[in-house]
PDB file of C-alpha atoms in Angstrom:
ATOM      1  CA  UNK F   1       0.000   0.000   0.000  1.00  0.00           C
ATOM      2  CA  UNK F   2       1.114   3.995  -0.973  1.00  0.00           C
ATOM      3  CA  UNK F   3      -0.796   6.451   0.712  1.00  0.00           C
ATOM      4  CA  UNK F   4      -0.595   9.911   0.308  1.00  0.00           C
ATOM      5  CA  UNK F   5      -2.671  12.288   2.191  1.00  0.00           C
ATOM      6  CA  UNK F   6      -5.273   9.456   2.592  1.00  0.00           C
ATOM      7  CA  UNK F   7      -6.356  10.057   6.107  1.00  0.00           C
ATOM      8  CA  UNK F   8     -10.060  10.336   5.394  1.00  0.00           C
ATOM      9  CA  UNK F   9     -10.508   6.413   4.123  1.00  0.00           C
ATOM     10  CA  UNK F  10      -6.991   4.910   5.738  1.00  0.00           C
ATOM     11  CA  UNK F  11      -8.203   3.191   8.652  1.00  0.00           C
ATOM     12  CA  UNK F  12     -11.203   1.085   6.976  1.00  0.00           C
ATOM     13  CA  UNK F  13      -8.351   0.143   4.491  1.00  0.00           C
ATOM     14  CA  UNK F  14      -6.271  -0.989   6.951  1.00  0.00           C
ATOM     15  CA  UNK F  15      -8.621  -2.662   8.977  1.00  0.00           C
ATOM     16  CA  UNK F  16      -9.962  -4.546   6.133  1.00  0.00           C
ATOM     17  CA  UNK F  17      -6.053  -5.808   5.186  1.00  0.00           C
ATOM     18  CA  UNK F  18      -5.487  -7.146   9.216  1.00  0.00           C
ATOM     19  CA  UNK F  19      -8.945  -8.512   9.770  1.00  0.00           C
ATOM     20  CA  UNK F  20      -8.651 -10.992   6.362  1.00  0.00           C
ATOM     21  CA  UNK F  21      -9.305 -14.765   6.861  1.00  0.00           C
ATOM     22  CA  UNK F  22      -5.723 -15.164   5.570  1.00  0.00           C
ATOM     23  CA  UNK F  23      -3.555 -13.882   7.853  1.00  0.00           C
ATOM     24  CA  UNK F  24       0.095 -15.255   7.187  1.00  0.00           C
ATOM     25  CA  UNK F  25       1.576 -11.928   5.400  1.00  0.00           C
ATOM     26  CA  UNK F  26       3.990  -8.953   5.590  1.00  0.00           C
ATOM     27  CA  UNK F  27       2.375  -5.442   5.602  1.00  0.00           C
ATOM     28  CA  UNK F  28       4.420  -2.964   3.562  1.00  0.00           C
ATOM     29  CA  UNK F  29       3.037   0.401   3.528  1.00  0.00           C
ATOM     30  CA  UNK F  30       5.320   3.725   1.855  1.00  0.00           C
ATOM     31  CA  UNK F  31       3.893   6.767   3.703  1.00  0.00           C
ATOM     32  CA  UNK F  32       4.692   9.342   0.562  1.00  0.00           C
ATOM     33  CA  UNK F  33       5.220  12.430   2.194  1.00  0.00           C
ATOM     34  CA  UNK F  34       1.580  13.158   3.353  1.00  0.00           C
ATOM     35  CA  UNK F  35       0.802  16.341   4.868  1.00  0.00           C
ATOM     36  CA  UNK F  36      -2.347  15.330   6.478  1.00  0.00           C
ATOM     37  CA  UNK F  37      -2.389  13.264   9.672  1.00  0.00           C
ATOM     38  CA  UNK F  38      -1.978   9.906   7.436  1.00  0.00           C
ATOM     39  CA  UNK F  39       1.291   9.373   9.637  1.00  0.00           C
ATOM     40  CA  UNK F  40      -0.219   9.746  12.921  1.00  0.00           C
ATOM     41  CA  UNK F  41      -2.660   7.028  11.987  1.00  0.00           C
ATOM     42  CA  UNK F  42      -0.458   5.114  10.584  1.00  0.00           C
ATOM     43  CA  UNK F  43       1.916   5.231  13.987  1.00  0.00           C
ATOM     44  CA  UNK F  44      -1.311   4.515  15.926  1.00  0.00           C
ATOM     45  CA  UNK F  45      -1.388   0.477  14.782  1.00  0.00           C
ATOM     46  CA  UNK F  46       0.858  -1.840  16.284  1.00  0.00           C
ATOM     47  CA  UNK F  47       0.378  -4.927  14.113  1.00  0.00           C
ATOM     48  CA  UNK F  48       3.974  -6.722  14.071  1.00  0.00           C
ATOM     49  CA  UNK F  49       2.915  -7.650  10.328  1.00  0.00           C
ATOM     50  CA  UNK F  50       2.911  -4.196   9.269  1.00  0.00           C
ATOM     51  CA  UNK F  51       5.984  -2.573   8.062  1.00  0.00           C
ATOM     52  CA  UNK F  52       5.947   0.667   7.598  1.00  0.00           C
ATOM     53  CA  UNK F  53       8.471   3.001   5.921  1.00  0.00           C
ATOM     54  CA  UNK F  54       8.150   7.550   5.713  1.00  0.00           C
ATOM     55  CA  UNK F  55       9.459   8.967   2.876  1.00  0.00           C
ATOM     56  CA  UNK F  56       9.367  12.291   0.558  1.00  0.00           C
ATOM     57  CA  UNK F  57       6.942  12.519  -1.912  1.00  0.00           C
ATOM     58  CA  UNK F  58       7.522  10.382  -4.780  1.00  0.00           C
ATOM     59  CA  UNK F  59       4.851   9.182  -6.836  1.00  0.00           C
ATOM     60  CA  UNK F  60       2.780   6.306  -6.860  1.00  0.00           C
ATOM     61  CA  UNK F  61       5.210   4.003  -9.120  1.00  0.00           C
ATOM     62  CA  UNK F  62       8.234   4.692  -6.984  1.00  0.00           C
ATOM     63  CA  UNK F  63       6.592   4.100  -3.617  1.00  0.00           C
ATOM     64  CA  UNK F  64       4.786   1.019  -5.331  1.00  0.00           C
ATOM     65  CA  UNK F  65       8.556  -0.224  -6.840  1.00  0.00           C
ATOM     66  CA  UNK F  66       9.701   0.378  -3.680  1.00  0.00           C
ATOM     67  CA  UNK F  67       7.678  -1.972  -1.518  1.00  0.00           C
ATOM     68  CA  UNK F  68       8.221  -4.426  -4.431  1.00  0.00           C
ATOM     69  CA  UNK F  69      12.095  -4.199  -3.560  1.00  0.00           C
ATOM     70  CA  UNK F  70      11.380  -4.826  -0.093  1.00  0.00           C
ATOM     71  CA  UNK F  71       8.572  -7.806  -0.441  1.00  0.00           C
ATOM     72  CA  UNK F  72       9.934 -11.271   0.583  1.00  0.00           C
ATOM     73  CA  UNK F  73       6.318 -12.912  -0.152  1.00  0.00           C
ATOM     74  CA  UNK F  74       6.033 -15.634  -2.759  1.00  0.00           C
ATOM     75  CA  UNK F  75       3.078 -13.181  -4.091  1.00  0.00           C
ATOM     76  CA  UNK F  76       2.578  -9.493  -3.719  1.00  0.00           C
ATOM     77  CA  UNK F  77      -0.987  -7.836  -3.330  1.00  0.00           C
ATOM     78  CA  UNK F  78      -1.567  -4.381  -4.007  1.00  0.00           C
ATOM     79  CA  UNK F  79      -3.854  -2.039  -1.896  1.00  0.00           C
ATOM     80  CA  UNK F  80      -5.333   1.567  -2.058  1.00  0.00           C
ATOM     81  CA  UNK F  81      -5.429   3.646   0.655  1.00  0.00           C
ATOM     82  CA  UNK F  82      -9.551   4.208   0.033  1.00  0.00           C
ATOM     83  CA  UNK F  83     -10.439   0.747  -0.648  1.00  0.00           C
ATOM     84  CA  UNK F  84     -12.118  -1.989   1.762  1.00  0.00           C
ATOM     85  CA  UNK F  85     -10.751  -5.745   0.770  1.00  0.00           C
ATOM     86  CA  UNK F  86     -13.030  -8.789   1.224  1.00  0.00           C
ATOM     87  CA  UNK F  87     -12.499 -10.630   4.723  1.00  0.00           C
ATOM     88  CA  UNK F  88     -11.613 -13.737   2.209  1.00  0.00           C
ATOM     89  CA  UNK F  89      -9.785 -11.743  -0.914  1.00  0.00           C
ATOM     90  CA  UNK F  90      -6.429 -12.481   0.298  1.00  0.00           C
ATOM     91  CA  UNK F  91      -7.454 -16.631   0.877  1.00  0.00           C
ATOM     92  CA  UNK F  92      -9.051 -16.953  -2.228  1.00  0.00           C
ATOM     93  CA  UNK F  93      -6.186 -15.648  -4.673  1.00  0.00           C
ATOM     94  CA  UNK F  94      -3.575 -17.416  -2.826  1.00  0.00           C
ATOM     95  CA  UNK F  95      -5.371 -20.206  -3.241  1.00  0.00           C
ATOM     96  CA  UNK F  96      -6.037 -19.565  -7.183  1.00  0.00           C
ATOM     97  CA  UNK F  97      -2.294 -18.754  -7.341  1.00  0.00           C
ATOM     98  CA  UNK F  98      -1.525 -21.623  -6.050  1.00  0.00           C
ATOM     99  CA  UNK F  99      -3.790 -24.244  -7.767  1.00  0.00           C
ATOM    100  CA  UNK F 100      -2.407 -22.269 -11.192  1.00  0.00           C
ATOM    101  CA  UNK F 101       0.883 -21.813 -11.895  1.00  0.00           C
ATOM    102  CA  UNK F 102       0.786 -20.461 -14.955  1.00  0.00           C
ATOM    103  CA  UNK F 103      -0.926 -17.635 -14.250  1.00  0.00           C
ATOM    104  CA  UNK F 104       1.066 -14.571 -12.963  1.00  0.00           C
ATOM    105  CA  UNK F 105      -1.280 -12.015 -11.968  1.00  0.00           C
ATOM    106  CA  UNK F 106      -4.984 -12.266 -10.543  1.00  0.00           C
ATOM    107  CA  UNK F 107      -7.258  -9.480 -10.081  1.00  0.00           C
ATOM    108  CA  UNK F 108     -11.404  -9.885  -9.204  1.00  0.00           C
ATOM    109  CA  UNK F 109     -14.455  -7.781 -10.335  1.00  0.00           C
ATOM    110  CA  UNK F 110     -15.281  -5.093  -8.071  1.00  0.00           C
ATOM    111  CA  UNK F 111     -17.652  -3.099  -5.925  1.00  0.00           C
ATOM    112  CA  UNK F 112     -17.799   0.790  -6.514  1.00  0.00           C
ATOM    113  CA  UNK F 113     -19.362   2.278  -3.086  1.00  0.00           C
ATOM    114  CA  UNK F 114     -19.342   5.981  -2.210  1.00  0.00           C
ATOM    115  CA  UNK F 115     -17.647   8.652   0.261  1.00  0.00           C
ATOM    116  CA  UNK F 116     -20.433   7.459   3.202  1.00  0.00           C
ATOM    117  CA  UNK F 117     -18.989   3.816   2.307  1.00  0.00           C
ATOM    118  CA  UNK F 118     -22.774   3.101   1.086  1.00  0.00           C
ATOM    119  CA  UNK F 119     -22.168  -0.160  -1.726  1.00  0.00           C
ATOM    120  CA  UNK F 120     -23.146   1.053  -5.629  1.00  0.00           C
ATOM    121  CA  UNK F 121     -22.262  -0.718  -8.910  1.00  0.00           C
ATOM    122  CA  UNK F 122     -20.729  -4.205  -9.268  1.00  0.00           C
ATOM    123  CA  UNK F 123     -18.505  -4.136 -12.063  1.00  0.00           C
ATOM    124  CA  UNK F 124     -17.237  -7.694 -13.899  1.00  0.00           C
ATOM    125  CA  UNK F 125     -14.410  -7.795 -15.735  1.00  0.00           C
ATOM    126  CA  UNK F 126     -13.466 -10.441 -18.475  1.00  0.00           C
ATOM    127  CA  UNK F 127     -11.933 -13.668 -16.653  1.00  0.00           C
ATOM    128  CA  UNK F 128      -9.454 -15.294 -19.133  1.00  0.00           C
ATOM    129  CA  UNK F 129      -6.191 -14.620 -20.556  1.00  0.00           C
ATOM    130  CA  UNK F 130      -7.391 -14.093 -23.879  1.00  0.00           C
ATOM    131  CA  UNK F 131      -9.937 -12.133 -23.478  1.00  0.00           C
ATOM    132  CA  UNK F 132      -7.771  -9.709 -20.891  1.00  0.00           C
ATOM    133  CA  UNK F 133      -5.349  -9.650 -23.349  1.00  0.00           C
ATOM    134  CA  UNK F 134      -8.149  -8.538 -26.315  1.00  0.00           C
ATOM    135  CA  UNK F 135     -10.157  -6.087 -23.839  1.00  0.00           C
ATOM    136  CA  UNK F 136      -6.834  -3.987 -23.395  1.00  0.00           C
ATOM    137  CA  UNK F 137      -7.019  -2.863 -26.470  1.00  0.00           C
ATOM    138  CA  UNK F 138      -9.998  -1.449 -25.644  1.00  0.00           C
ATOM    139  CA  UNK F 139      -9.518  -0.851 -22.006  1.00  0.00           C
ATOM    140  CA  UNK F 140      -7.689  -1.670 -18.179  1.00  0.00           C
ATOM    141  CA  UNK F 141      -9.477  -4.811 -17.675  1.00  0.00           C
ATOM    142  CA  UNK F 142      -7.517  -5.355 -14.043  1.00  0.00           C
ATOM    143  CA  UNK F 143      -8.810  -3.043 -11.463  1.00  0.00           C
ATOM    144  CA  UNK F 144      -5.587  -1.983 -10.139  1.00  0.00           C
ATOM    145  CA  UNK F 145      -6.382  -2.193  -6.241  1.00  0.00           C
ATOM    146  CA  UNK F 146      -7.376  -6.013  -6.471  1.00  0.00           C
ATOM    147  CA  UNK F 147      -4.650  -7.401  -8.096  1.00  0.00           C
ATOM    148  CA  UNK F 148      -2.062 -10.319  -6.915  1.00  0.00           C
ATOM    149  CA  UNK F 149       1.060 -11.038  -8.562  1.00  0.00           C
ATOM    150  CA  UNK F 150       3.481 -13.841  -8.054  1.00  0.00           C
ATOM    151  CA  UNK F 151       6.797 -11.622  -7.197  1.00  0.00           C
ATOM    152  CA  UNK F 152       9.149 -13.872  -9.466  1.00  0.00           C
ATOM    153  CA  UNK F 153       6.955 -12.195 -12.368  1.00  0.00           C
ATOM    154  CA  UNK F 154       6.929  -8.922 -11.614  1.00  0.00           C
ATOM    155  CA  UNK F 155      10.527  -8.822 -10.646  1.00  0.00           C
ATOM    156  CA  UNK F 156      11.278 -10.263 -14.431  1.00  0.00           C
ATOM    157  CA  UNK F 157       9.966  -6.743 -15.451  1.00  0.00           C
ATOM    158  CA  UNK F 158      11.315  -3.272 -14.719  1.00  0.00           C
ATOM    159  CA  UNK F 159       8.382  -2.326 -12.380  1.00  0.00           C
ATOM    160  CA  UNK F 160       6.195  -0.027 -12.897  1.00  0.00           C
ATOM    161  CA  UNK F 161       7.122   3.152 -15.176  1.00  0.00           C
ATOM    162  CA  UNK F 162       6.414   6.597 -13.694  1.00  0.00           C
ATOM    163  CA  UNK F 163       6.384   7.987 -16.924  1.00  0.00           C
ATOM    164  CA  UNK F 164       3.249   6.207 -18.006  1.00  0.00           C
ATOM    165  CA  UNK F 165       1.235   7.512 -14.881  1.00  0.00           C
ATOM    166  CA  UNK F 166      -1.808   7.538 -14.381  1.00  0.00           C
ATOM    167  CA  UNK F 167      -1.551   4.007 -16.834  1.00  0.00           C
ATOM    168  CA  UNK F 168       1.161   3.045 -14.988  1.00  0.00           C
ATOM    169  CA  UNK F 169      -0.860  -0.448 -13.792  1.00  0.00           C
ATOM    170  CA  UNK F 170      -2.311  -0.772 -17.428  1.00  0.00           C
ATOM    171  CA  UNK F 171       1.627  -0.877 -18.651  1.00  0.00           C
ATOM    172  CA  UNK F 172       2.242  -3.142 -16.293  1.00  0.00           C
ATOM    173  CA  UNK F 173      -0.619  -5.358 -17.633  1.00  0.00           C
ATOM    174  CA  UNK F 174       0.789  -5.191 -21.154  1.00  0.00           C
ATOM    175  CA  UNK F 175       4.396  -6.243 -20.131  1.00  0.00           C
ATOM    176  CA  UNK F 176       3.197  -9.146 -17.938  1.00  0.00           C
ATOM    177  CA  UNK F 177       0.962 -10.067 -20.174  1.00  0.00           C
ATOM    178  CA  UNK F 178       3.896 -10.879 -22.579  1.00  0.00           C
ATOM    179  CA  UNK F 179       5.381 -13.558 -19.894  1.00  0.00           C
ATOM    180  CA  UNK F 180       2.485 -14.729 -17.748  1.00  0.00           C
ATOM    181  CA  UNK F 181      -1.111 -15.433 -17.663  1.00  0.00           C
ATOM    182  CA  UNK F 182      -3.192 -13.259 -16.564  1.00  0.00           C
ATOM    183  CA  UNK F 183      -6.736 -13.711 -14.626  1.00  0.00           C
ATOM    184  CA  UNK F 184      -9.333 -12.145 -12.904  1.00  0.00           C
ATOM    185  CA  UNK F 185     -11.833 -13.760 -10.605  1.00  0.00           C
ATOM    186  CA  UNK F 186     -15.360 -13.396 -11.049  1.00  0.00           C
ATOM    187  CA  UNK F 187     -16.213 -12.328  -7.046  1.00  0.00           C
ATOM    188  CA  UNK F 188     -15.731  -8.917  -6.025  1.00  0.00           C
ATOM    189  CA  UNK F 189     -12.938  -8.939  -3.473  1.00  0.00           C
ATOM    190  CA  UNK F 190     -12.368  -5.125  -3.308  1.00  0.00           C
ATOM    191  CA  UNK F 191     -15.228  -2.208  -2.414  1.00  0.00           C
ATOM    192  CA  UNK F 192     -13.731   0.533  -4.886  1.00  0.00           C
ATOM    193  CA  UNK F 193     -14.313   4.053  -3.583  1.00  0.00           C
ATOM    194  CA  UNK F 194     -15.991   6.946  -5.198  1.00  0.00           C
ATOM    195  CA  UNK F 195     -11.997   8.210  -6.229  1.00  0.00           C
ATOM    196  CA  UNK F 196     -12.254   6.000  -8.809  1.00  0.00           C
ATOM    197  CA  UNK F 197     -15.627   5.396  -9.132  1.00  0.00           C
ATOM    198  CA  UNK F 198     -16.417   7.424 -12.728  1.00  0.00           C
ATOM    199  CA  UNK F 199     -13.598   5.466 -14.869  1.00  0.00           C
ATOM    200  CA  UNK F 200     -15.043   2.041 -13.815  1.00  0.00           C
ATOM    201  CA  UNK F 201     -18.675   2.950 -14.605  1.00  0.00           C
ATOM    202  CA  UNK F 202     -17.277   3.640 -18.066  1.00  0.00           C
ATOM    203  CA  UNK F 203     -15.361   0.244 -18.124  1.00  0.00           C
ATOM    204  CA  UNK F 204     -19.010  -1.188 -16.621  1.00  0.00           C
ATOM    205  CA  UNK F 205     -20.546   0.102 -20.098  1.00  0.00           C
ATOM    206  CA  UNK F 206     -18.003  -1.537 -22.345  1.00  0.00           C
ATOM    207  CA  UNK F 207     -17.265  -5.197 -20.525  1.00  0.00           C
ATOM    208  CA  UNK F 208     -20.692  -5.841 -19.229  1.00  0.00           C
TER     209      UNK F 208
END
């Protein structure tokens, strides 16, 4: 997880990481120079799974290459600072990583809500490898926040590219894509907030 300035949102996020049903991983979260009280909050939980690193501001693909560098997981799970995870999101793609090897990456459909936390639009992506790979020529088929990667793919790339922000996860996509399988599952796992909410009603109209 980056956060930056992302008090308003940040401790339903991280409550919904340390309360999952899975509960054998490492924390990282990159504090990107936030000028709100994101670090106070932050300080305030005591979990000996999180660790947590302060630094200047950034970017979102250098804070997220950074807790790359420092993951020692066999799989690496990326969180926003405004979303709510699943109780069972973290379970259920280990155990799809797992039962598929071949598959690098695994995202899930999600659930848009808005800034009271009250639950809108479900939004399905497409599930297979081919048919990720033909939607992104159309558009991000991976919502970004509910993704899992096995590490020994994404360290075969470079990362992600700050120079293709705000696409930086949709670059990411294409590379992998090129090397792994990719796959999303069909559950929503992540509660999307309203941040983002406007770009995935416009993927709702074109996938579903």
């Amino acid at each position: 997880m980056s956060v930056y300035n992302g008090e308003a949102y940040l401790r339903e996020a991280l409550d919904s990481i340390l309360h999952q049903s899975y509960s054998s991983f490492e924390f990282i979260i990159i504090n990107d120079g936030s000028t709100d009280g994101t670090q106070d909050i932050l300080e305030d939980y005591h979990d000996p799974r999180i660790r947590l690193y302060h630094q200047e501001n950034q970017g979102l693909s250098s804070s997220l290459n950074r807790g790359i560098a420092l993951a020692q997981g066999e799989y690496i799970a990326r969180m926003d600072a405004d979303d709510i995870s699943q109780p069972d999101r973290l379970h259920r793609q280990v155990a799809f990583l797992d039962c598929h090897p071949e598959i690098g990456l695994v995202g899930s459909s999600i659930q848009t809500m808005d800034f009271q936390g009250v639950l809108k639009k479900k939004i399905h992506y497409p599930l297979d490898h081919h048919l990720i790979r033909w939607s992104m020529c159309f558009i991000n088929p991976l919502a970004h926040p509910t993704v899992m990667m096995r590490r020994s793919a994404v360290n075969a790339t470079t990362g992600y590219n700050p120079d293709t922000e705000p696409a930086e996860d949709y670059d990411l996509w294409t590379r992998l894509s090129n090397t792994t399988r990719l796959a999303n599952l069909s559950d929503p796992l992540v509660s999307v907030s309203y941040t983002h909410l406007r770009a995935h009603e416009t993927v709702l109209e074109l996938v579903c």
